[in-house]
PDB file of C-alpha atoms and ligand atoms in Angstrom:
ATOM      1  CA  MET A   1      18.181  12.618  29.526  1.00 77.00           C
ATOM      2  CA  LYS A   2      16.521  14.269  26.672  1.00 89.00           C
ATOM      3  CA  LYS A   3      16.050  17.986  26.976  1.00 94.00           C
ATOM      4  CA  LYS A   4      12.758  19.724  27.192  1.00 96.00           C
ATOM      5  CA  GLU A   5      11.733  21.866  24.215  1.00 97.00           C
ATOM      6  CA  LYS A   6      11.931  25.524  25.183  1.00 98.00           C
ATOM      7  CA  ALA A   7      11.691  27.895  28.225  1.00 98.00           C
ATOM      8  CA  LEU A   8      11.703  31.397  29.153  1.00 98.00           C
ATOM      9  CA  VAL A   9      13.927  32.789  31.927  1.00 98.00           C
ATOM     10  CA  VAL A  10      13.274  36.043  33.662  1.00 98.00           C
ATOM     11  CA  LEU A  11      16.775  37.408  33.915  1.00 98.00           C
ATOM     12  CA  SER A  12      17.793  40.358  36.046  1.00 94.00           C
ATOM     13  CA  GLY A  13      21.575  40.103  35.379  1.00 95.00           C
ATOM     14  CA  GLY A  14      22.240  39.111  38.848  1.00 94.00           C
ATOM     15  CA  GLN A  15      23.745  35.919  40.448  1.00 96.00           C
ATOM     16  CA  ASP A  16      20.378  33.989  40.873  1.00 96.00           C
ATOM     17  CA  SER A  17      18.685  34.549  37.595  1.00 97.00           C
ATOM     18  CA  THR A  18      21.990  33.920  35.758  1.00 98.00           C
ATOM     19  CA  THR A  19      22.393  30.410  37.576  1.00 98.00           C
ATOM     20  CA  CYS A  20      18.723  29.887  36.378  1.00 98.00           C
ATOM     21  CA  LEU A  21      19.802  30.633  32.764  1.00 98.00           C
ATOM     22  CA  LEU A  22      22.784  28.067  33.034  1.00 98.00           C
ATOM     23  CA  TRP A  23      20.335  25.679  34.451  1.00 98.00           C
ATOM     24  CA  ALA A  24      17.901  26.322  31.771  1.00 98.00           C
ATOM     25  CA  ARG A  25      20.484  25.670  28.993  1.00 97.00           C
ATOM     26  CA  LYS A  26      20.948  22.420  30.278  1.00 97.00           C
ATOM     27  CA  GLU A  27      17.435  21.388  30.606  1.00 98.00           C
ATOM     28  CA  TYR A  28      15.823  22.802  27.455  1.00 98.00           C
ATOM     29  CA  GLU A  29      16.883  22.745  23.582  1.00 97.00           C
ATOM     30  CA  GLU A  30      15.985  26.335  23.210  1.00 97.00           C
ATOM     31  CA  VAL A  31      15.957  29.163  25.888  1.00 98.00           C
ATOM     32  CA  PHE A  32      14.625  32.467  25.686  1.00 98.00           C
ATOM     33  CA  ALA A  33      15.304  35.396  28.195  1.00 98.00           C
ATOM     34  CA  VAL A  34      13.310  38.582  29.260  1.00 98.00           C
ATOM     35  CA  SER A  35      14.480  41.474  31.495  1.00 98.00           C
ATOM     36  CA  PHE A  36      12.631  44.479  32.577  1.00 96.00           C
ATOM     37  CA  ASP A  37      13.498  47.988  32.576  1.00 94.00           C
ATOM     38  CA  TYR A  38      11.879  49.497  35.710  1.00 89.00           C
ATOM     39  CA  ASN A  39      14.255  52.480  35.804  1.00 84.00           C
ATOM     40  CA  GLN A  40      16.380  50.539  38.380  1.00 79.00           C
ATOM     41  CA  ARG A  41      19.157  52.775  39.519  1.00 75.00           C
ATOM     42  CA  HIS A  42      21.782  50.405  38.002  1.00 78.00           C
ATOM     43  CA  ARG A  43      21.146  50.160  34.584  1.00 84.00           C
ATOM     44  CA  LYS A  44      24.367  48.281  34.257  1.00 90.00           C
ATOM     45  CA  GLU A  45      22.103  45.223  35.238  1.00 91.00           C
ATOM     46  CA  LEU A  46      20.382  45.258  31.951  1.00 95.00           C
ATOM     47  CA  GLU A  47      23.820  45.365  30.296  1.00 95.00           C
ATOM     48  CA  CYS A  48      24.950  42.474  32.162  1.00 95.00           C
ATOM     49  CA  ALA A  49      21.939  40.630  31.077  1.00 97.00           C
ATOM     50  CA  LYS A  50      22.365  41.359  27.585  1.00 97.00           C
ATOM     51  CA  ALA A  51      26.024  40.432  27.605  1.00 97.00           C
ATOM     52  CA  ILE A  52      25.371  37.086  29.234  1.00 97.00           C
ATOM     53  CA  CYS A  53      22.554  36.336  26.626  1.00 97.00           C
ATOM     54  CA  GLY A  54      24.953  37.419  23.988  1.00 97.00           C
ATOM     55  CA  GLU A  55      27.599  34.826  25.285  1.00 95.00           C
ATOM     56  CA  PHE A  56      25.185  31.980  25.356  1.00 95.00           C
ATOM     57  CA  HIS A  57      23.423  33.106  22.035  1.00 95.00           C
ATOM     58  CA  VAL A  58      20.116  33.236  24.026  1.00 97.00           C
ATOM     59  CA  SER A  59      17.379  35.499  22.504  1.00 98.00           C
ATOM     60  CA  HIS A  60      16.842  38.220  24.922  1.00 98.00           C
ATOM     61  CA  LYS A  61      13.984  40.869  25.210  1.00 98.00           C
ATOM     62  CA  ILE A  62      13.926  43.946  27.349  1.00 97.00           C
ATOM     63  CA  LEU A  63      10.435  45.110  28.318  1.00 97.00           C
ATOM     64  CA  ASP A  64       9.559  48.679  29.563  1.00 95.00           C
ATOM     65  CA  LEU A  65       7.971  48.888  32.899  1.00 93.00           C
ATOM     66  CA  THR A  66       9.533  52.233  33.682  1.00 89.00           C
ATOM     67  CA  GLN A  67       6.410  53.627  35.599  1.00 86.00           C
ATOM     68  CA  LEU A  68       6.697  51.023  38.191  1.00 84.00           C
ATOM     69  CA  ASN A  69       9.133  53.537  39.689  1.00 78.00           C
ATOM     70  CA  GLU A  70       6.590  56.352  40.084  1.00 78.00           C
ATOM     71  CA  LEU A  71       4.157  54.129  41.834  1.00 79.00           C
ATOM     72  CA  ALA A  72       6.468  52.321  44.123  1.00 71.00           C
ATOM     73  CA  PRO A  73       9.292  54.290  45.445  1.00 68.00           C
ATOM     74  CA  ASN A  74      12.049  52.461  46.809  1.00 67.00           C
ATOM     75  CA  SER A  75      15.757  52.676  47.256  1.00 64.00           C
ATOM     76  CA  LEU A  76      16.695  50.471  44.137  1.00 63.00           C
ATOM     77  CA  THR A  77      15.008  52.902  41.706  1.00 64.00           C
ATOM     78  CA  ARG A  78      15.266  56.385  43.609  1.00 65.00           C
ATOM     79  CA  ALA A  79      18.516  57.907  44.227  1.00 68.00           C
ATOM     80  CA  ASP A  80      17.262  59.914  46.923  1.00 72.00           C
ATOM     81  CA  ILE A  81      16.406  56.903  49.017  1.00 67.00           C
ATOM     82  CA  LYS A  82      19.337  55.414  50.793  1.00 70.00           C
ATOM     83  CA  VAL A  83      19.537  51.524  50.669  1.00 66.00           C
ATOM     84  CA  ASP A  84      18.883  49.923  54.086  1.00 65.00           C
ATOM     85  CA  GLU A  85      22.139  48.139  55.416  1.00 65.00           C
ATOM     86  CA  ASP A  86      20.474  45.869  57.572  1.00 65.00           C
ATOM     87  CA  ALA A  87      16.833  44.436  57.532  1.00 62.00           C
ATOM     88  CA  PRO A  88      14.241  46.470  59.378  1.00 63.00           C
ATOM     89  CA  GLU A  89      12.650  44.982  62.604  1.00 64.00           C
ATOM     90  CA  GLN A  90       9.188  45.031  60.785  1.00 66.00           C
ATOM     91  CA  GLY A  91       7.933  45.166  57.291  1.00 68.00           C
ATOM     92  CA  THR A  92       9.866  45.006  54.055  1.00 71.00           C
ATOM     93  CA  PRO A  93      13.371  46.435  53.565  1.00 69.00           C
ATOM     94  CA  ASN A  94      13.231  49.576  51.426  1.00 67.00           C
ATOM     95  CA  THR A  95      14.919  47.683  48.388  1.00 69.00           C
ATOM     96  CA  TYR A  96      11.562  45.669  48.169  1.00 73.00           C
ATOM     97  CA  VAL A  97       9.705  47.098  45.004  1.00 78.00           C
ATOM     98  CA  GLU A  98       6.000  46.713  45.387  1.00 83.00           C
ATOM     99  CA  GLY A  99       4.424  44.257  42.985  1.00 87.00           C
ATOM    100  CA  ARG A 100       7.730  43.705  40.841  1.00 91.00           C
ATOM    101  CA  ASN A 101       7.590  39.906  40.791  1.00 93.00           C
ATOM    102  CA  MET A 102       3.942  39.626  39.849  1.00 95.00           C
ATOM    103  CA  LEU A 103       4.336  42.198  37.222  1.00 95.00           C
ATOM    104  CA  PHE A 104       7.491  40.624  35.698  1.00 97.00           C
ATOM    105  CA  LEU A 105       5.996  37.158  35.676  1.00 98.00           C
ATOM    106  CA  THR A 106       2.832  38.220  34.315  1.00 98.00           C
ATOM    107  CA  TYR A 107       4.377  40.155  31.305  1.00 98.00           C
ATOM    108  CA  ALA A 108       6.749  37.067  31.041  1.00 98.00           C
ATOM    109  CA  ALA A 109       3.648  34.734  30.877  1.00 98.00           C
ATOM    110  CA  VAL A 110       2.111  36.929  27.966  1.00 98.00           C
ATOM    111  CA  TYR A 111       5.446  37.008  26.134  1.00 98.00           C
ATOM    112  CA  ALA A 112       5.918  33.190  26.752  1.00 98.00           C
ATOM    113  CA  LYS A 113       2.414  32.251  25.433  1.00 98.00           C
ATOM    114  CA  GLY A 114       3.112  34.161  22.232  1.00 98.00           C
ATOM    115  CA  LEU A 115       6.222  32.239  21.819  1.00 98.00           C
ATOM    116  CA  GLY A 116       4.326  28.917  22.564  1.00 98.00           C
ATOM    117  CA  ILE A 117       6.122  28.417  25.929  1.00 98.00           C
ATOM    118  CA  ARG A 118       4.801  26.933  28.788  1.00 98.00           C
ATOM    119  CA  ASP A 119       7.897  26.796  31.262  1.00 98.00           C
ATOM    120  CA  ILE A 120       8.852  30.043  32.901  1.00 98.00           C
ATOM    121  CA  ILE A 121      11.857  30.041  34.943  1.00 98.00           C
ATOM    122  CA  THR A 122      12.502  32.455  37.752  1.00 98.00           C
ATOM    123  CA  GLY A 123      15.414  32.647  40.378  1.00 96.00           C
ATOM    124  CA  VAL A 124      13.278  33.502  43.430  1.00 94.00           C
ATOM    125  CA  SER A 125      14.158  31.692  46.727  1.00 93.00           C
ATOM    126  CA  GLN A 126      12.167  31.514  49.960  1.00 90.00           C
ATOM    127  CA  SER A 127      15.572  30.476  51.791  1.00 83.00           C
ATOM    128  CA  ASP A 128      17.096  34.001  51.313  1.00 69.00           C
ATOM    129  CA  PHE A 129      13.957  35.749  50.396  1.00 61.00           C
ATOM    130  CA  SER A 130      15.148  39.066  52.324  1.00 66.00           C
ATOM    131  CA  GLY A 131      11.699  39.648  53.629  1.00 74.00           C
ATOM    132  CA  TYR A 132      10.404  40.019  50.007  1.00 83.00           C
ATOM    133  CA  PRO A 133       6.804  38.422  50.148  1.00 88.00           C
ATOM    134  CA  ASP A 134       6.817  37.885  46.451  1.00 90.00           C
ATOM    135  CA  CYS A 135       9.680  35.500  46.550  1.00 90.00           C
ATOM    136  CA  ARG A 136       7.806  32.895  48.596  1.00 93.00           C
ATOM    137  CA  ASN A 137       6.649  29.684  47.130  1.00 95.00           C
ATOM    138  CA  VAL A 138       3.018  30.329  48.054  1.00 95.00           C
ATOM    139  CA  PHE A 139       3.082  33.309  46.068  1.00 96.00           C
ATOM    140  CA  ILE A 140       4.517  31.692  42.987  1.00 97.00           C
ATOM    141  CA  LYS A 141       2.030  28.760  43.176  1.00 98.00           C
ATOM    142  CA  SER A 142      -0.815  31.176  43.374  1.00 98.00           C
ATOM    143  CA  LEU A 143       0.238  33.267  40.603  1.00 98.00           C
ATOM    144  CA  ASN A 144       0.809  30.245  38.437  1.00 98.00           C
ATOM    145  CA  THR A 145      -2.927  29.251  39.095  1.00 98.00           C
ATOM    146  CA  THR A 146      -4.033  32.802  38.325  1.00 98.00           C
ATOM    147  CA  LEU A 147      -2.076  33.003  34.953  1.00 98.00           C
ATOM    148  CA  ASN A 148      -3.384  29.713  33.815  1.00 98.00           C
ATOM    149  CA  LEU A 149      -6.981  30.751  34.657  1.00 98.00           C
ATOM    150  CA  ALA A 150      -6.285  34.190  33.013  1.00 98.00           C
ATOM    151  CA  MET A 151      -5.049  32.940  29.838  1.00 98.00           C
ATOM    152  CA  GLU A 152      -6.466  29.532  29.485  1.00 98.00           C
ATOM    153  CA  TYR A 153      -2.855  27.918  29.249  1.00 98.00           C
ATOM    154  CA  GLU A 154      -0.864  25.406  31.198  1.00 98.00           C
ATOM    155  CA  PHE A 155       1.933  27.597  32.311  1.00 98.00           C
ATOM    156  CA  GLU A 156       4.392  26.208  34.747  1.00 98.00           C
ATOM    157  CA  ILE A 157       6.623  28.755  36.741  1.00 98.00           C
ATOM    158  CA  ILE A 158       9.741  26.777  37.711  1.00 98.00           C
ATOM    159  CA  THR A 159      12.011  28.036  40.644  1.00 98.00           C
ATOM    160  CA  PRO A 160      15.103  25.950  40.604  1.00 98.00           C
ATOM    161  CA  LEU A 161      16.496  27.993  43.485  1.00 97.00           C
ATOM    162  CA  MET A 162      13.274  28.090  45.715  1.00 96.00           C
ATOM    163  CA  TRP A 163      14.853  26.038  48.673  1.00 95.00           C
ATOM    164  CA  LEU A 164      18.461  26.660  48.099  1.00 95.00           C
ATOM    165  CA  ASP A 165      20.459  29.241  50.058  1.00 94.00           C
ATOM    166  CA  LYS A 166      23.188  31.336  48.609  1.00 94.00           C
ATOM    167  CA  GLU A 167      25.931  28.649  49.174  1.00 96.00           C
ATOM    168  CA  GLU A 168      23.978  25.959  47.499  1.00 97.00           C
ATOM    169  CA  THR A 169      23.292  28.478  44.600  1.00 97.00           C
ATOM    170  CA  TRP A 170      26.955  28.898  44.148  1.00 97.00           C
ATOM    171  CA  GLU A 171      27.386  25.244  44.103  1.00 98.00           C
ATOM    172  CA  MET A 172      24.697  24.911  41.309  1.00 98.00           C
ATOM    173  CA  ALA A 173      26.582  27.427  39.344  1.00 98.00           C
ATOM    174  CA  ASP A 174      29.688  25.738  39.541  1.00 98.00           C
ATOM    175  CA  ARG A 175      28.130  22.323  38.816  1.00 98.00           C
ATOM    176  CA  LEU A 176      26.885  23.866  35.639  1.00 97.00           C
ATOM    177  CA  GLY A 177      30.374  25.076  34.713  1.00 97.00           C
ATOM    178  CA  GLY A 178      29.327  28.688  35.338  1.00 97.00           C
ATOM    179  CA  LEU A 179      31.014  29.655  38.566  1.00 97.00           C
ATOM    180  CA  GLU A 180      33.324  32.309  36.799  1.00 97.00           C
ATOM    181  CA  ILE A 181      30.772  33.962  34.614  1.00 96.00           C
ATOM    182  CA  VAL A 182      28.346  34.265  37.544  1.00 97.00           C
ATOM    183  CA  ARG A 183      31.109  35.542  39.924  1.00 97.00           C
ATOM    184  CA  ASP A 184      32.680  37.988  37.529  1.00 96.00           C
ATOM    185  CA  ARG A 185      29.927  39.029  35.095  1.00 96.00           C
ATOM    186  CA  THR A 186      26.649  39.460  37.014  1.00 96.00           C
ATOM    187  CA  LEU A 187      25.483  42.480  39.277  1.00 94.00           C
ATOM    188  CA  THR A 188      23.774  41.791  42.332  1.00 91.00           C
ATOM    189  CA  CYS A 189      25.166  44.690  44.481  1.00 91.00           C
ATOM    190  CA  TYR A 190      22.503  47.365  45.455  1.00 86.00           C
ATOM    191  CA  ASN A 191      25.125  50.040  44.853  1.00 87.00           C
ATOM    192  CA  GLY A 192      25.679  48.960  41.157  1.00 89.00           C
ATOM    193  CA  ILE A 193      29.130  47.282  41.188  1.00 92.00           C
ATOM    194  CA  MET A 194      29.543  44.230  39.072  1.00 93.00           C
ATOM    195  CA  GLY A 195      31.055  41.055  40.340  1.00 92.00           C
ATOM    196  CA  GLU A 196      32.366  41.392  43.822  1.00 90.00           C
ATOM    197  CA  GLY A 197      30.211  44.571  44.521  1.00 93.00           C
ATOM    198  CA  CYS A 198      30.766  47.055  47.226  1.00 93.00           C
ATOM    199  CA  GLY A 199      30.947  44.486  49.802  1.00 92.00           C
ATOM    200  CA  HIS A 200      28.675  46.149  52.475  1.00 90.00           C
ATOM    201  CA  CYS A 201      25.100  46.288  51.112  1.00 87.00           C
ATOM    202  CA  PRO A 202      22.816  43.385  52.165  1.00 86.00           C
ATOM    203  CA  ALA A 203      22.797  41.775  48.580  1.00 87.00           C
ATOM    204  CA  CYS A 204      26.735  41.841  48.648  1.00 93.00           C
ATOM    205  CA  LYS A 205      26.992  40.402  52.232  1.00 92.00           C
ATOM    206  CA  LEU A 206      24.598  37.548  51.389  1.00 90.00           C
ATOM    207  CA  ARG A 207      26.378  36.768  48.072  1.00 93.00           C
ATOM    208  CA  ARG A 208      29.880  36.958  49.591  1.00 95.00           C
ATOM    209  CA  ASN A 209      28.977  35.118  52.587  1.00 94.00           C
ATOM    210  CA  GLY A 210      27.475  32.250  50.558  1.00 95.00           C
ATOM    211  CA  TYR A 211      30.512  32.267  48.166  1.00 96.00           C
ATOM    212  CA  LEU A 212      32.901  31.902  50.994  1.00 96.00           C
ATOM    213  CA  ARG A 213      30.865  29.221  52.761  1.00 96.00           C
ATOM    214  CA  TYR A 214      30.870  27.127  49.424  1.00 97.00           C
ATOM    215  CA  MET A 215      34.584  27.692  48.697  1.00 97.00           C
ATOM    216  CA  GLU A 216      35.519  26.503  52.157  1.00 97.00           C
ATOM    217  CA  ARG A 217      33.348  23.567  51.804  1.00 96.00           C
ATOM    218  CA  LYS A 218      34.816  22.862  48.173  1.00 94.00           C
ATOM    219  CA  GLN A 219      38.378  23.052  49.387  1.00 94.00           C
ATOM    220  CA  ASN A 220      37.691  20.741  52.432  1.00 92.00           C
ATOM    221  CA  GLY A 221      36.283  18.278  49.969  1.00 80.00           C
TER     222      GLY A 221
HETATM  223 ZN1   ZN B 301      26.882  46.104  47.256  1.00 68.87          ZN
END
């Protein structure tokens, strides 16, 4: 199959967006990546993203959104707010950053248009959306329409993981030949520990359970 021309991947340095980068490299001739500095507590995320792009010779840009932290206090950017270990009964968990995906994708779109790119790839998933409203398909479709109207341009926001759970995301990384790089060199942990992570934050639990389920299924053929 002939590859498509070029795409921009929104890359956080975590499991999902890195799997999307692997996917994009297979689908497109030329892949660009963009990451955001929003004063996340774990700046290692950005280093992971940078290192992964270096490894794959992908052009990588980091954009500054550091004021988001002032407007939307949350446990990912503020050291004085403790990460919720379990999902709250109501509302969004305190790891949710108000408006984050909308801002990221909007900035990504402005950058993409400047590069003559229509396809923007993001690793959001409705299956494991952790209660984040801006990971849902309906939001992505709505923003896609809005961006097209705002800039008179035919963007396509592509979400390869939208209907996959974590087990299937591991399977995808493996199929793309990137299981080790995703397992060892990405950062998903809310406590900022690369690879396997702390093991007890919600992001680690989700990632690890998916990995174990996938490995078990793989071993049983
Ligand atoms: Zn963790």
